[in-house]
Each structure stands twice: as structure tokens, then as C-alpha cells.
Coordinates of C-alpha atoms in Angstrom, one line a residue:
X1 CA 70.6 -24.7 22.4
X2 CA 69.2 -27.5 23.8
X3 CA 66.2 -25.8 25.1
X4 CA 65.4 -24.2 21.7
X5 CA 65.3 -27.3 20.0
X6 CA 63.2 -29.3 22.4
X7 CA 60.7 -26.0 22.5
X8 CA 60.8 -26.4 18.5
X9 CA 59.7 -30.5 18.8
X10 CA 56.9 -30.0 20.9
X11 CA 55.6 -27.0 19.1
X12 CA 56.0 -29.4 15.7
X13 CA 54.3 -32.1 17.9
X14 CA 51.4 -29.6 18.4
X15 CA 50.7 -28.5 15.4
X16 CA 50.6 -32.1 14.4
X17 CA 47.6 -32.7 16.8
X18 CA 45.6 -29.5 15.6
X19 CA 45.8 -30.4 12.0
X20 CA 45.1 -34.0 12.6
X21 CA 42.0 -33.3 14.7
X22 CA 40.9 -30.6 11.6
X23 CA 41.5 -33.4 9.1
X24 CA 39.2 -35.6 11.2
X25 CA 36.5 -33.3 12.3
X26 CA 36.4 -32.3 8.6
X27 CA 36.2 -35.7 7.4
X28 CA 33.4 -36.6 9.9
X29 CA 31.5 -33.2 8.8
X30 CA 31.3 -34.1 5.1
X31 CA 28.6 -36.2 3.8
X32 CA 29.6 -40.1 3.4
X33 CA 27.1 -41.6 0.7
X34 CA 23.8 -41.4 1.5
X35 CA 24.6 -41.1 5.7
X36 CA 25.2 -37.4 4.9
X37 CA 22.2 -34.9 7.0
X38 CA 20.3 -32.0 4.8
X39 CA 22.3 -28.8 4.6
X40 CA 18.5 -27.4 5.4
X41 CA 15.0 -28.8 6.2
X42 CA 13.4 -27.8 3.0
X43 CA 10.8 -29.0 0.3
X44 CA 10.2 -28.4 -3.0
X45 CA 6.7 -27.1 -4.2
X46 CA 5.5 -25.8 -7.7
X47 CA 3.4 -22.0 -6.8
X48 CA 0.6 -20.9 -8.8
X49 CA 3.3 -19.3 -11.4
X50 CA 4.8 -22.6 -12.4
X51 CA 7.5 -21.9 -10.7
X52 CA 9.6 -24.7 -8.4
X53 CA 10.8 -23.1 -5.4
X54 CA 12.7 -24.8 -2.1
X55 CA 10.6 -23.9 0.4
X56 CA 11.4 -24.5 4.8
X57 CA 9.4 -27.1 6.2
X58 CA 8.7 -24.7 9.2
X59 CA 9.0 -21.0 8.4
X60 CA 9.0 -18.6 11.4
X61 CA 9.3 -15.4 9.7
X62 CA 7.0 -15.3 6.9
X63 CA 6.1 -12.1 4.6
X64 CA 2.5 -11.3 3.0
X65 CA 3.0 -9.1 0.4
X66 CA -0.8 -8.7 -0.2
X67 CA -4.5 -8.0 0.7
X68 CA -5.4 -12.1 0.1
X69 CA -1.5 -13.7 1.6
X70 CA -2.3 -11.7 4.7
X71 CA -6.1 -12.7 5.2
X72 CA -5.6 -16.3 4.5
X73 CA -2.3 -16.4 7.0
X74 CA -4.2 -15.6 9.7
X75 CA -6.7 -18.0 8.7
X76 CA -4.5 -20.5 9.1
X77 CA -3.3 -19.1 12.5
X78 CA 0.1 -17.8 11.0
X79 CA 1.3 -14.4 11.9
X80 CA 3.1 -12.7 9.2
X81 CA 6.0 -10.6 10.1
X82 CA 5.2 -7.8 8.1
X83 CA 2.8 -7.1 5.4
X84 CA 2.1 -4.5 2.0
X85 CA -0.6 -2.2 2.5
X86 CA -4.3 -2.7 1.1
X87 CA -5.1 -1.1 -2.5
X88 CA -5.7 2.8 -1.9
X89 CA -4.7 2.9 1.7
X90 CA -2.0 3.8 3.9
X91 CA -1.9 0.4 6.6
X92 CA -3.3 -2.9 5.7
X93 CA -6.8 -3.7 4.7
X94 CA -9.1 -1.9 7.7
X95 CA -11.2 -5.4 8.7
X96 CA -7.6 -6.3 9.3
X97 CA -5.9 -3.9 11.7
X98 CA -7.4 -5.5 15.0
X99 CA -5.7 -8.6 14.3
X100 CA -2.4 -7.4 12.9
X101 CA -1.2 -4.7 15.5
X102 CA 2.3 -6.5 15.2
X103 CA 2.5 -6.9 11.7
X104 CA 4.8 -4.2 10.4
X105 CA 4.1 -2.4 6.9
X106 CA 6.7 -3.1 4.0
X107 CA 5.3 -1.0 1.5
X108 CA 2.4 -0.1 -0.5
X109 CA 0.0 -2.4 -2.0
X110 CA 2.0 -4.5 -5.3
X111 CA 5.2 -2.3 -4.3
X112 CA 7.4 -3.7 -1.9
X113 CA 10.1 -1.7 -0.4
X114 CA 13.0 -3.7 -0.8
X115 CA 14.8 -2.3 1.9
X116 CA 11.6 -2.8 4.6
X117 CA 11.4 -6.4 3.4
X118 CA 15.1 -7.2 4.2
X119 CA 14.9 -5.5 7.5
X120 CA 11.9 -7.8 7.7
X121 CA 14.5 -10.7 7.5
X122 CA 12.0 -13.3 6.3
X123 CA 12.4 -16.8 5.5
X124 CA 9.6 -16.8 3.5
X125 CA 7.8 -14.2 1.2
X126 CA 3.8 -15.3 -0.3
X127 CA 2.2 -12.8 -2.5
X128 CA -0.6 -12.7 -4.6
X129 CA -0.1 -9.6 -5.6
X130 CA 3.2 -9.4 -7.4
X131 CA 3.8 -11.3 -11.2
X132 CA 6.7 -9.0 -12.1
X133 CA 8.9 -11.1 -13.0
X134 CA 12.3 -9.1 -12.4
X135 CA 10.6 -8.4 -8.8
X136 CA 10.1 -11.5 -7.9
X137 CA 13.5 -12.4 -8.8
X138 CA 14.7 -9.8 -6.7
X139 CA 12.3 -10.9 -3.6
X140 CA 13.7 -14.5 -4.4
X141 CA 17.2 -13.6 -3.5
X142 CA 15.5 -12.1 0.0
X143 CA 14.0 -15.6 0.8
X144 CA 12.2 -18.2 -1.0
X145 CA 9.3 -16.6 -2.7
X146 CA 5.8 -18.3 -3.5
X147 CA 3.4 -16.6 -5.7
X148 CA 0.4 -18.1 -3.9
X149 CA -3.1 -18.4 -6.1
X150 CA -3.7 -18.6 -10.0
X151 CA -5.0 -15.3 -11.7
X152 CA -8.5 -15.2 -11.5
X153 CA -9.8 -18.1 -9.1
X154 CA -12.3 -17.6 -6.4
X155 CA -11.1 -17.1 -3.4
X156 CA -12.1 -20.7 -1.8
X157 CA -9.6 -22.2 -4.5
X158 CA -7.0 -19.2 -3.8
X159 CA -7.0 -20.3 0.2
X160 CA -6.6 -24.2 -0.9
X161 CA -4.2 -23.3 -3.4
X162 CA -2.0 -21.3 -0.6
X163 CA -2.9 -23.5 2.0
X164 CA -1.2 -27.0 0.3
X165 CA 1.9 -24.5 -0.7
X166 CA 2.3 -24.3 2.8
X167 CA 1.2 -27.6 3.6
X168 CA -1.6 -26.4 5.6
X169 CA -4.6 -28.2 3.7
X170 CA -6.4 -30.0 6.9
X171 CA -6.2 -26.1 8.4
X172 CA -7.7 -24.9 5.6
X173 CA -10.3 -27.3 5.4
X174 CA -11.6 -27.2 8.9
X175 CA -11.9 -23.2 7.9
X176 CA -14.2 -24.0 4.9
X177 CA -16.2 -26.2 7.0
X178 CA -16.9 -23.7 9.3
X179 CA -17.8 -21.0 6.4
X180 CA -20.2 -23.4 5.1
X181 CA -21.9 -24.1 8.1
X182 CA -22.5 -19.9 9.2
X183 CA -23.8 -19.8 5.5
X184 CA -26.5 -22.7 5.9
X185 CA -27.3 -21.2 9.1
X186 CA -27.6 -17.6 7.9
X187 CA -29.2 -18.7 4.4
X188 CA -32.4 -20.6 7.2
X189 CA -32.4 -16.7 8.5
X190 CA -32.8 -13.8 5.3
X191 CA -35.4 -14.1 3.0
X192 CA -34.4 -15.4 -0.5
X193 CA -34.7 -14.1 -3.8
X194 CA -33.7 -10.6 -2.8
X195 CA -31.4 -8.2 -5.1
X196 CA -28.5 -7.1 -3.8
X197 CA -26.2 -4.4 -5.2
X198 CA -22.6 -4.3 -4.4
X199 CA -20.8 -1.1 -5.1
X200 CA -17.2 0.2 -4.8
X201 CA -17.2 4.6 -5.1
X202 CA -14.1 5.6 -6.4
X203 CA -13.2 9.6 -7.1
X204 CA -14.5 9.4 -10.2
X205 CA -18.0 7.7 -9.8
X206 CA -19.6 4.3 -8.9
X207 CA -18.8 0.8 -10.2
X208 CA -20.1 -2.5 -9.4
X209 CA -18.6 -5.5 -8.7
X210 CA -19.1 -8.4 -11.2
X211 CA -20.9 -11.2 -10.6
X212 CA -17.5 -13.0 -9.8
X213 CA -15.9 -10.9 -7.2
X214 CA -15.4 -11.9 -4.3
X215 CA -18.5 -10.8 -2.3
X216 CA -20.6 -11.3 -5.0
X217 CA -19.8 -15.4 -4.4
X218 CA -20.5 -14.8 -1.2
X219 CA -23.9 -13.0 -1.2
X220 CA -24.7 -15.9 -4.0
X221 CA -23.9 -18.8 -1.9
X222 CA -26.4 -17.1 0.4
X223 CA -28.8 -17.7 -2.1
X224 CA -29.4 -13.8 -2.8
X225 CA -29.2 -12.6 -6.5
X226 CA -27.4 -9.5 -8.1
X227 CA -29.4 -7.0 -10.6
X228 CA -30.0 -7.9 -14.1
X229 CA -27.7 -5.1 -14.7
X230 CA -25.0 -6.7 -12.2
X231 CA -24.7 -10.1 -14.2
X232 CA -21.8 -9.8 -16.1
X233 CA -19.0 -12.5 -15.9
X234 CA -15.4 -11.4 -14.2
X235 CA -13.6 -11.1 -11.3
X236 CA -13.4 -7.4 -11.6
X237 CA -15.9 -4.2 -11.2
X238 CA -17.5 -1.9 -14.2
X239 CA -16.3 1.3 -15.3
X240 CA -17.0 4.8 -13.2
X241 CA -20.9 5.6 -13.8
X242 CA -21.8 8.8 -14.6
X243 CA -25.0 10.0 -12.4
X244 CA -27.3 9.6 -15.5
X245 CA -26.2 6.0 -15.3
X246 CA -27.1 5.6 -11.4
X247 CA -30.0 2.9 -12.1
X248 CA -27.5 0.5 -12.6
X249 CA -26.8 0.5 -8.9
X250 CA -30.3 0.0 -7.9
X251 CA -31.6 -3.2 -6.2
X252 CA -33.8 -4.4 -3.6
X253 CA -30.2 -3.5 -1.2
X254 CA -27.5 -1.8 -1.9
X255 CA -24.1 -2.5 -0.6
X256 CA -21.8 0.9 -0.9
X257 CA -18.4 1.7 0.3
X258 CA -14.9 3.3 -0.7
X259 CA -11.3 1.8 -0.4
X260 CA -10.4 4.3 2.9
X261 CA -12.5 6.0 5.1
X262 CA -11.6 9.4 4.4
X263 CA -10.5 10.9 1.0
X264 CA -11.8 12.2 -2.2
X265 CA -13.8 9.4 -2.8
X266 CA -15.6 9.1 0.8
X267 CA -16.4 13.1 0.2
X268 CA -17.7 12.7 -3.1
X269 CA -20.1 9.6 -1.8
X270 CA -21.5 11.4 1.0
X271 CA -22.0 14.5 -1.5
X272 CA -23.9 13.1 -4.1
X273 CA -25.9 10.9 -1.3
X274 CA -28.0 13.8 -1.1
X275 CA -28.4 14.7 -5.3
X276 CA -31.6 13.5 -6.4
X277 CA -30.2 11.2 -8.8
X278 CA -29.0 9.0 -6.3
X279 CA -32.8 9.9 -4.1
X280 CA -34.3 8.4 -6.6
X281 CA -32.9 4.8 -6.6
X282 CA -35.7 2.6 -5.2
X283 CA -33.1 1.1 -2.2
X284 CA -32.8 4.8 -1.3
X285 CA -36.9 4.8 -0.9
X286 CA -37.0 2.0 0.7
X287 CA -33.9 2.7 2.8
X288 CA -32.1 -0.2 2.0
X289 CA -28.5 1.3 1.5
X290 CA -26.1 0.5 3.3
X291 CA -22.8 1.8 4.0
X292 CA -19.8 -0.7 4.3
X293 CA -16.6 -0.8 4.1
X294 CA -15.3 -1.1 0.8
X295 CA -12.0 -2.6 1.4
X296 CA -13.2 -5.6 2.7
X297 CA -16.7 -5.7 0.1
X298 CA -14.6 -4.8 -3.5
X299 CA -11.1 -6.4 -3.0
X300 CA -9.7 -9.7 -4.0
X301 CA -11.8 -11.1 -0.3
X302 CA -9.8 -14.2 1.3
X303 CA -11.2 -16.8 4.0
X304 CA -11.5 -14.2 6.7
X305 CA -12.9 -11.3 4.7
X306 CA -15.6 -13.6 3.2
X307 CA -16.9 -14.6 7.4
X308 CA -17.1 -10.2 7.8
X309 CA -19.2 -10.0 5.0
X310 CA -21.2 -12.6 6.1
X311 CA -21.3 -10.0 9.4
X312 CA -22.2 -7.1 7.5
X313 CA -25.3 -9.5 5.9
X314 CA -26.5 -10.8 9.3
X315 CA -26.8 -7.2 10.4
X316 CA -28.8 -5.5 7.5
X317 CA -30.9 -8.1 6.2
X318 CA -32.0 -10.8 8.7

């Protein structure tokens, strides 16, 4: 009897001890005034939606859900751990695939697979690409989501704009600096004042790119000019030309490519290549047409896809 009850005591005595040292530890956990530590190492920062989004001081696992988020990443010598597809092709943009062989795919270009981007487990998602509203919401409960440039900017102020969400500005800077320079230097090379015509053939014809699209800034910082038929204002491309309408493509160089490689559109270009419509352009006498590739030359362009076009110029017109 004895025995029981002492057993009893000390196993009362115990339990005391325990749920005194939980009181304590919980106690000393909790935050005391302003001594209490961050749950999580986070700021706040406003993305080009307006919206205000706790972001981690130091992500590790970041997701580019588009052509421009995954150009300027790796600008700024950040590896994304996955990445949507370019516009009309099955991987990411093509001037891209040497440098992203460990990047895996989370969808098609502007559509996300939800279940890819959770196996992805980010802890943070950048797009460009994406204004849906009810997407991004559902993308927000993934990880903290930025939506990285304003609709419409060139894509110098797009790579600032990302660059100070991820407060990456003197990065981004020394990359600007370096653009500028291989311009000056090219711009001493290339004779000025040429006309340069920059074309993206689609299935259904060709359209040029405005004289605010990407690589038409950068063939202007390079001093060279589009056609008179080229100068109107946007960020976008024209319409499909018919082949009676092929004149409008014509300059002292013409710039041509499709999205992929292969398709529709890449047979139809190298068919009517040989029509005499298209024999007739005075670039085609001259032979001044040149082939590129047209998801680097027509899309949205970033930091690293404006330094490939300047490639593409060096080669053809120096």
C-alpha cells in the first residue's frame, strides 16, 4: 500500500516538473513587447499591380511565370526553379534553353499548371504575364506572388521595375551599363541611317513589329530607323498581311522569323520565300534578309534578349 502511494507522489511530482518547464518554455517563446523576433524575414513591397505583398528577404526557390520574369532573373544571376513556356512553343523561349537546362516547365505560356507550380514548392512566384485576377489569387496562396512590370513599358523600365521588387537595383544597373556600352561600341561599327524591317510570320501572314516593341528600341538606340510604313506607335505588331500587301515589309534589311522553329508558320515562310511577291522586295535584291529567330526578335524582349539581338546585328550588318 505503501509502495502504491509513494509510486503515485513521485509520478504527481513529475508531472509537476513537465508542465512547469512547458509553462516556462512557452512563456519564454512568446513575444514580450517589442523583444519579441519576426515570425519570418519578410518585406513588404507594392508590384506593378498595386498590389502590397510580403515578400522573403532572400527567396531560394523562385518561379518565372513568363518570357520577361525568366530573362531578367537570370540577368540578375538568379536561377528560377521552374518556368512557363515562351508564346507558341513547347519549352521556354529558344535563346533561353542553354542557360536554363535545370529550370523545369510549369505550364504553357500565361497558363500555369497549378499542380506543376506546387510541386515546384516556391517561395516566390514573379510574372509578367498573368493579370487574372482570380489566378493570381490562387498563385498567392502557393507563395507570395509579384506581378513584376506595368503594362506597356519598355523593357529597360520592366528590368528596373522587377529588379527594386527584388531589391536587386545596383544588379540591374551594372547590367544597363554594360548594354549601353556594347551599343556605343556597335553604333562606332554599322553604318547609320539604314532601314531596318522587323518581322514576326505567323500561319496566317506577316506582321511587323511597332515602332515600340522591344527590338525595335533596340535597333533605334543603335541609331538605325524603321520604314515609313513601320512607324506606328505601340508595343505590339500589325495585323497578318496579305501578299499584295508585302511592300510593307520592305527596307534596306529585313529582320524575319517565326515563334518556333518548325510548324505551320516556319513552312509557310520558307514557301512563299520563293513567290515572286516576296522576290520582289528590294532587301530580297539586295539580299539583305535575314532569318532570325523570332522568339527572341517579336516578344516582350528583357535585359538578356535585348544583348542577342544586338548579336544577331553585329553579324548582318557591320
Amino acid at each position: 500500500m505503501m509502495n502504491k502511494l509513494w509510486r503515485s507522489g513521485l509520478l504527481a511530482f513529475l508531472l509537476l516538473i513537465v508542465a512547469g518547464f512547458v509553462l516556462y518554455s512557452s512563456y519564454t517563446s512568446a513575444p514580450q513587447g517589442t523583444q519579441a523576433a519576426p515570425t519570418a524575414q519578410t518585406r513588404s513591397v507594392t508590384d506593378a499591380a498595386g498590389r502590397t505583398i510580403a515578400v522573403p528577404l532572400h527567396p531560394q526557390r523562385v518561379l518565372a511565370l513568363g518570357e520577361f520574369d525568366l530573362d531578367a532573373l537570370l540577368a540578375l544571376g538568379i536561377e528560377p526553379v521552374g518556368a512557363t513556356n515562351g508564346r507558341g512553343q513547347a519549352t521556354v523561349p529558344n535563346y533561353l534553353l542553354s542557360r536554363v537546362t535545370h529550370v523545369a516547365s510549369v505550364g504553357g505560356f500565361a497558363q500555369p499548371n497549378m499542380d506543376q507550380v506546387i510541386a515546384a514548392q516556391p517561395d516566390l512566384i514573379v510574372t509578367s504575364a498573368i493579370r487574372d485576377e482570380q489566378v493570381l489569387a490562387q498563385l498567392q496562396k502557393v507563395a507570395p506572388t509579384l506581378v513584376t512590370i506595368s503594362a506597356g513599358v519598355d523593357w529597360q523600365t520592366g528590368f528596373k521595375q522587377m529588379a527594386a521588387l527584388l531589391a536587386q537595383e545596383d544588379k540591374a544597373m551594372a547590367f544597363l551599363a554594360q548594354y549601353q556600352q556594347r551599343v556605343a561600341a556597335l553604333r562606332a561599327q554599322i553604318k547609320p541611317a539604314q532601314t531596318v524591317s522587323i518581322v514576326r510570320w505567323d500561319p496566317k501572314g506577316p506582321g511587323f513589329m511597332f515602332k515600340d516593341a522591344f527590338a525595335s528600341l533596340v535597333v533605334q538606340d543603335l541609331g538605325l530607323q524603321r520604314p515609313v510604313s513601320q512607324q506606328k506607335g505601340g508595343a505590339n505588331h500589325s495585323p497578318p498581311l496579305s501578299l499584295e500587301a508585302l511592300s510593307e515589309i520592305d527596307a534596306d534589311w529585313i529582320f524575319i522569323g517565326t515563334l518556333a522553329p518548325e510548324g505551320e508558320a516556319a513552312t509557310t515562310l520558307k514557301t512563299v520565300q520563293n513567290s515572286p511577291p516576296f522576290q520582289q522586295l528590294n532587301a530580297v535584291k539586295q539580299q539583305r534578309v535575314r532569318v532570325i529567330d523570332g522568339s527572341l526578335w517579336t516578344i516582350v524582349g528583357g535585359p538578356l534578349a535585348a544583348m542577342a539581338v544586338l548579336d544577331d546585328i553585329e553579324k548582318n550588318l557591320r
